[in-house]
Coordinates of C-alpha atoms in Angstrom, one line a residue:
M1 CA 13.7 -22.6 -10.0
I2 CA 10.2 -23.7 -10.8
F3 CA 10.2 -25.9 -7.7
L4 CA 11.2 -22.9 -5.6
F5 CA 8.3 -20.8 -7.0
L6 CA 5.8 -23.7 -6.4
R7 CA 7.1 -24.0 -2.8
T8 CA 6.6 -20.3 -2.2
I9 CA 3.1 -20.5 -3.6
A10 CA 2.4 -23.5 -1.4
I11 CA 3.6 -21.6 1.7
G12 CA 1.4 -18.7 0.8
L13 CA -1.6 -21.0 0.2
F14 CA -0.9 -22.7 3.6
G15 CA -1.1 -19.3 5.3
A16 CA -4.3 -18.4 3.6
V17 CA -5.9 -21.7 4.5
I18 CA -4.8 -21.4 8.2
F19 CA -6.2 -17.9 8.5
T20 CA -9.4 -19.0 6.7
V21 CA -9.9 -21.9 9.2
I22 CA -9.2 -19.6 12.2
G23 CA -11.6 -17.0 10.8
L24 CA -9.2 -14.1 10.7
P25 CA -9.9 -11.1 8.3
L26 CA -8.5 -11.1 4.8
P27 CA -6.9 -14.6 5.0
W28 CA -5.6 -14.6 1.4
L29 CA -3.7 -11.4 1.9
L30 CA -2.8 -11.6 5.6
G31 CA -2.3 -15.3 5.9
S32 CA 0.0 -15.5 2.8
M33 CA 2.0 -12.5 4.0
I34 CA 2.5 -13.5 7.6
V35 CA 3.3 -17.2 7.0
T36 CA 5.7 -16.3 4.1
L37 CA 7.4 -13.7 6.4
L38 CA 7.8 -16.3 9.1
F39 CA 9.3 -18.8 6.7
Q40 CA 11.6 -16.0 5.4
L41 CA 12.9 -15.2 8.8
K42 CA 12.9 -18.5 10.6
S43 CA 13.3 -21.3 8.1
S44 CA 16.4 -22.5 6.3
W45 CA 14.3 -23.1 3.1
K46 CA 15.1 -20.8 0.2
I47 CA 11.9 -19.1 -1.0
V48 CA 11.8 -16.8 -4.1
W49 CA 9.2 -14.8 -5.9
D50 CA 9.1 -13.2 -9.3
S51 CA 7.8 -9.6 -9.6
T52 CA 5.6 -10.8 -12.5
F53 CA 3.3 -12.5 -10.1
R54 CA 3.1 -9.4 -8.0
N55 CA 2.3 -7.4 -11.2
I56 CA -0.5 -9.8 -12.1
G57 CA -1.9 -9.3 -8.6
L58 CA -1.8 -5.5 -9.1
V59 CA -3.5 -5.8 -12.5
I60 CA -6.4 -7.7 -10.9
A61 CA -6.6 -5.2 -8.1
G62 CA -6.4 -2.3 -10.5
Y63 CA -9.2 -3.8 -12.7
T64 CA -11.4 -4.2 -9.5
I65 CA -10.8 -0.6 -8.4
G66 CA -11.3 0.8 -11.9
Y67 CA -14.6 -1.1 -12.1
A68 CA -15.9 1.0 -9.2
F69 CA -15.1 4.3 -10.8
T70 CA -18.3 5.6 -12.4
L71 CA -19.2 9.2 -13.4
E72 CA -21.2 9.5 -10.2
A73 CA -18.3 8.4 -8.1
L74 CA -16.0 10.8 -9.7
Q75 CA -18.4 13.7 -9.1
D76 CA -18.6 12.7 -5.4
M77 CA -14.8 13.0 -5.2
V78 CA -14.9 16.7 -5.6
N79 CA -16.7 17.1 -2.3
Y80 CA -13.8 15.4 -0.5
F81 CA -11.0 17.5 -2.0
P82 CA -10.8 20.0 0.9
M83 CA -10.7 17.1 3.4
M84 CA -7.8 15.5 1.4
I85 CA -5.8 18.7 1.7
I86 CA -6.5 19.1 5.5
I87 CA -5.6 15.5 6.2
N88 CA -2.3 15.6 4.3
I89 CA -1.3 18.9 6.0
I90 CA -2.0 17.2 9.4
F91 CA 0.2 14.2 8.4
L92 CA 2.9 16.6 7.0
L93 CA 3.2 18.3 10.4
L94 CA 3.1 14.9 12.2
F95 CA 5.8 13.6 9.7
I96 CA 8.1 16.5 10.6
G97 CA 7.7 16.0 14.3
V98 CA 8.2 12.3 14.2
S99 CA 11.2 12.6 11.9
F100 CA 13.0 15.0 14.2
A101 CA 12.3 12.6 17.2
V102 CA 13.6 9.6 15.2
S103 CA 16.7 11.6 14.1
K104 CA 17.5 12.4 17.7
W105 CA 16.8 9.1 19.4
A106 CA 18.0 6.8 16.6
R107 CA 21.0 9.0 15.9
L108 CA 20.2 9.4 12.2
D109 CA 20.9 12.4 10.0
I110 CA 17.7 14.4 9.4
G111 CA 17.5 13.5 5.7
T112 CA 17.6 9.7 6.4
A113 CA 15.1 10.1 9.3
M114 CA 12.7 12.0 7.1
A115 CA 12.9 9.4 4.4
C116 CA 12.3 6.7 7.0
C117 CA 9.2 8.4 8.3
A118 CA 7.6 9.6 5.0
P119 CA 3.9 8.6 5.2
G120 CA 3.1 6.3 2.3
G121 CA 4.7 5.8 -1.1
L122 CA 7.3 3.0 -0.3
Q123 CA 8.5 2.7 -3.8
Q124 CA 8.7 6.5 -4.4
V125 CA 10.6 7.0 -1.1
I126 CA 13.1 4.2 -1.7
V127 CA 13.8 5.4 -5.3
F128 CA 14.3 8.9 -3.9
A129 CA 16.7 7.6 -1.2
E130 CA 18.7 5.7 -3.8
E131 CA 19.1 8.9 -5.8
Q132 CA 20.3 10.9 -2.8
K133 CA 23.8 9.4 -2.2
T134 CA 24.1 10.8 1.3
L135 CA 21.0 8.9 2.7
N136 CA 21.3 5.5 4.3
I137 CA 19.2 3.4 1.9
T138 CA 19.4 0.3 4.1
V139 CA 17.8 2.1 7.1
V140 CA 15.2 3.8 4.9
T141 CA 14.2 0.6 3.3
F142 CA 13.9 -1.1 6.7
Y143 CA 11.7 1.6 8.2
Q144 CA 9.4 1.7 5.2
V145 CA 9.0 -2.0 5.0
I146 CA 8.3 -2.3 8.7
R147 CA 5.6 0.5 8.3
L148 CA 4.0 -1.4 5.3
L149 CA 4.0 -4.7 7.2
A150 CA 2.6 -3.1 10.3
I151 CA -0.2 -1.3 8.4
I152 CA -1.2 -4.3 6.3
T153 CA -1.2 -6.5 9.4
L154 CA -3.1 -4.2 11.7
V155 CA -5.6 -2.4 9.3
P156 CA -7.8 -5.5 8.5
F157 CA -8.2 -6.2 12.2
I158 CA -9.1 -2.6 13.0
V159 CA -11.5 -2.3 10.1
S160 CA -13.2 -5.7 10.8
S161 CA -13.8 -4.7 14.5
N162 CA -15.7 -1.6 13.3
N163 CA -18.6 -2.7 11.2
G164 CA -19.7 -0.5 8.4
G165 CA -18.6 -1.2 4.9
A166 CA -20.8 -0.6 1.9
A167 CA -23.4 -3.1 1.1
P168 CA -22.1 -6.0 -1.0
D169 CA -22.4 -5.7 -4.7
N170 CA -24.7 -8.4 -6.0
T171 CA -23.8 -8.0 -9.7
T172 CA -23.3 -11.3 -11.3
E173 CA -19.7 -12.6 -11.4
S174 CA -18.6 -14.8 -14.3
Y175 CA -15.5 -15.9 -16.1
S176 CA -15.4 -15.1 -19.8
L177 CA -13.1 -14.5 -22.7
I178 CA -13.9 -10.8 -22.5
L179 CA -12.8 -10.7 -18.9
F180 CA -9.4 -12.4 -19.6
G181 CA -9.0 -10.3 -22.7
L182 CA -9.5 -7.1 -20.7
L183 CA -7.0 -8.4 -18.1
I184 CA -4.4 -9.0 -20.8
L185 CA -5.0 -5.4 -22.1
C186 CA -4.7 -4.1 -18.5
Y187 CA -1.3 -5.8 -18.2
I188 CA -0.2 -4.2 -21.4
V189 CA -1.4 -0.8 -20.2
G190 CA 0.5 -1.4 -17.0
M191 CA 3.7 -2.2 -19.0
A192 CA 3.2 1.1 -21.0
C193 CA 2.7 3.1 -17.8
K194 CA 5.9 1.5 -16.4
L195 CA 7.8 2.8 -19.4
I196 CA 6.7 6.4 -18.7
K197 CA 7.5 6.2 -15.0
V198 CA 3.9 6.1 -13.6
P199 CA 4.1 5.2 -9.9
T200 CA 2.6 1.7 -9.1
A201 CA 2.1 1.4 -12.9
Y202 CA 0.6 -2.1 -12.9
L203 CA -2.1 -0.9 -10.5
L204 CA -2.9 2.6 -11.8
G205 CA -2.7 1.7 -15.5
P206 CA -5.6 -0.8 -15.2
V207 CA -7.5 1.6 -12.9
F208 CA -7.5 4.4 -15.4
F209 CA -8.1 2.0 -18.4
I210 CA -11.2 0.4 -16.8
M211 CA -12.4 3.7 -15.5
I212 CA -12.3 5.2 -19.0
C213 CA -14.3 2.1 -20.3
N214 CA -16.9 2.9 -17.6
L215 CA -17.0 6.6 -18.5
L216 CA -17.5 5.7 -22.2
S217 CA -20.3 3.3 -21.2
I218 CA -18.4 0.3 -22.4
Q219 CA -19.7 -2.7 -20.5
V220 CA -17.0 -4.5 -18.6
P221 CA -17.6 -7.7 -16.6
R222 CA -17.3 -7.7 -12.8
M223 CA -14.2 -9.3 -11.3
P224 CA -15.0 -12.8 -9.7
E225 CA -14.1 -13.0 -6.0
N226 CA -11.8 -16.0 -6.6
L227 CA -9.5 -13.9 -8.9
L228 CA -9.4 -11.2 -6.2
H229 CA -8.2 -13.9 -3.8
V230 CA -5.4 -14.7 -6.3
A231 CA -4.4 -11.1 -6.3
Q232 CA -4.3 -11.0 -2.5
L233 CA -2.2 -14.2 -2.5
F234 CA 0.3 -12.9 -5.0
I235 CA 0.6 -9.5 -3.3
G236 CA 0.7 -11.0 0.2
I237 CA 3.6 -13.3 -0.7
Y238 CA 5.5 -10.4 -2.3
V239 CA 5.1 -8.2 0.8
G240 CA 6.0 -11.0 3.1
L241 CA 9.4 -11.4 1.3
L242 CA 10.3 -7.7 1.6
L243 CA 11.9 -8.1 5.1
E244 CA 15.1 -10.1 4.8
R245 CA 16.7 -12.0 7.7
D246 CA 20.1 -10.3 7.3
K247 CA 18.6 -6.8 7.3
L248 CA 16.6 -7.6 10.4
R249 CA 19.8 -8.6 12.2
K250 CA 21.6 -5.4 11.3
M251 CA 18.6 -3.2 12.1
K252 CA 17.7 -4.6 15.6
S253 CA 18.6 -1.2 17.3
H254 CA 16.0 0.5 15.0
I255 CA 13.1 -1.9 15.5
V256 CA 11.6 0.1 18.5
Y257 CA 11.8 3.4 16.6
A258 CA 10.4 1.9 13.4
V259 CA 7.5 0.3 15.2
G260 CA 6.9 3.4 17.4
S261 CA 6.7 5.7 14.4
C262 CA 4.2 3.3 12.8
V263 CA 2.0 3.3 16.0
I264 CA 1.9 7.1 16.0
L265 CA 0.9 7.3 12.4
I266 CA -1.8 4.6 12.7
S267 CA -3.1 6.1 16.0
V268 CA -3.6 9.6 14.4
A269 CA -5.2 8.0 11.3
F270 CA -7.6 6.1 13.7
L271 CA -8.6 9.3 15.5
I272 CA -9.2 11.2 12.2
S273 CA -11.1 8.3 10.8
E274 CA -13.4 8.1 13.9
W275 CA -14.2 11.8 13.4
M276 CA -14.9 11.3 9.7
A277 CA -17.1 8.3 10.4
H278 CA -19.4 10.4 12.4
Y279 CA -20.0 13.0 9.7
F280 CA -19.0 11.8 6.2
M281 CA -18.6 8.1 5.6
D282 CA -18.4 4.6 7.2
F283 CA -15.3 3.9 9.4
A284 CA -13.9 1.2 7.1
T285 CA -13.8 3.6 4.1
S286 CA -12.5 6.5 6.2
F287 CA -9.7 4.5 7.9
L288 CA -8.5 3.0 4.6
S289 CA -8.5 6.4 3.1
V290 CA -6.5 8.1 5.9
V291 CA -4.0 5.5 7.0
P292 CA -0.6 6.0 5.3
G293 CA -0.5 2.7 3.4
G294 CA 0.0 2.2 -0.3
V295 CA -2.7 2.7 -2.9
D296 CA -2.3 -0.9 -4.0
Q297 CA -2.6 -2.5 -0.6
M298 CA -5.4 -0.2 0.7
G299 CA -7.3 -0.5 -2.5
I300 CA -7.3 -4.3 -2.5
I301 CA -8.3 -4.3 1.1
A302 CA -11.2 -1.9 0.3
A303 CA -12.3 -4.0 -2.6
S304 CA -12.2 -7.2 -0.4
I305 CA -14.3 -5.8 2.5
Q306 CA -16.8 -3.9 0.3
A307 CA -15.6 -0.4 1.4
E308 CA -16.1 2.5 -1.0
V309 CA -13.1 1.7 -3.3
T310 CA -13.3 5.0 -5.2
V311 CA -13.1 7.1 -2.1
V312 CA -10.1 5.0 -0.7
T313 CA -8.3 5.1 -4.0
S314 CA -8.8 8.8 -4.5
F315 CA -7.5 9.7 -1.0
Q316 CA -4.5 7.4 -1.4
L317 CA -3.7 8.8 -4.9
F318 CA -3.8 12.3 -3.5
R319 CA -1.4 11.2 -0.8
I320 CA 1.1 10.0 -3.5
L321 CA 0.7 13.4 -5.3
F322 CA 1.2 15.3 -2.0
L323 CA 4.2 13.1 -1.3
S324 CA 5.7 13.8 -4.7
I325 CA 5.2 17.6 -4.9
I326 CA 5.5 18.6 -1.2
I327 CA 7.2 16.0 1.1
I328 CA 10.0 14.7 -1.1
P329 CA 11.1 18.2 -2.2
F330 CA 11.0 19.3 1.4
V331 CA 13.2 16.3 2.4
K332 CA 15.6 17.3 -0.5
Y333 CA 15.8 20.8 0.9
M334 CA 16.5 19.5 4.4
V335 CA 19.3 17.2 3.0
R336 CA 20.9 20.1 1.2
R337 CA 20.7 22.3 4.3
D338 CA 22.2 19.6 6.5
Q339 CA 25.1 19.1 4.0
M340 CA 25.8 22.9 3.8
K341 CA 25.8 23.0 7.6
K342 CA 28.3 20.2 7.8
V343 CA 30.5 22.0 5.2
R344 CA 30.5 25.2 7.2
E345 CA 31.5 23.4 10.3

């Protein structure tokens, strides 16, 4: 088993090195993800990954994001609240339209189609689909994984082609016992958050823990860039292994619809981001804030390209909240209505 883990890490590192040599954006995340995915789909080698490594990556990312949350940054977030509501309403209307189109063309029941097209929150949507016995969990997982892979693959290229992140932070980076002690505490906080069902617990736990340290004026060391590369590597390998060969064979008829729905969501996010970039913030920050990815992936990309991490994280957290209190209850209502309609027939 140890050999399999080492082989998987070697494959991820190989991808990161190749992407670094070629000069592609975010090589530690994209390179490890894409090469691991190719090995998963095309190679006869068995590659495995333990969720602990992914959790370590999330803890490092969460620490980095939390470090950026200062009192001033939180005060600035209030100004963006109306925009968060408007953007999520736009995506809600888009989500409904795309869901009905996918339901019709892919011949899926409306509940499954809506779960497939839900913008963001992969883990929350899959858990919801598992709880609803009438939904096709295999199809939902496939659509959500394709969306995540497409967004993580395309977003760095789109962002890197539009210059405009924040200026690099020149704060001194250093390894210290305090840093590693805080990372251990962050992991423990993540475990505690997992027990109380906090979404993406190993990311959000450290975010709030380090943010509270900042607000209490407790000095915390800045995350060295090399550790951020480790986080990207671990998360990239994890995401690359989400799409399994057997599922891809079974879902061939759905690939066009899954990719098409992703293109629509990303295109609308791009247009909104271009508008926001003219009036409110740089393009990199606006696009990472608007695109329906996960708070963990978009947060670590933002930290890696020197975008405004606090803005990106706030927008993505609000999306999760909107998904939980508006979109998922709406899908539940549509599932019940569809079931009652079938009973009457």
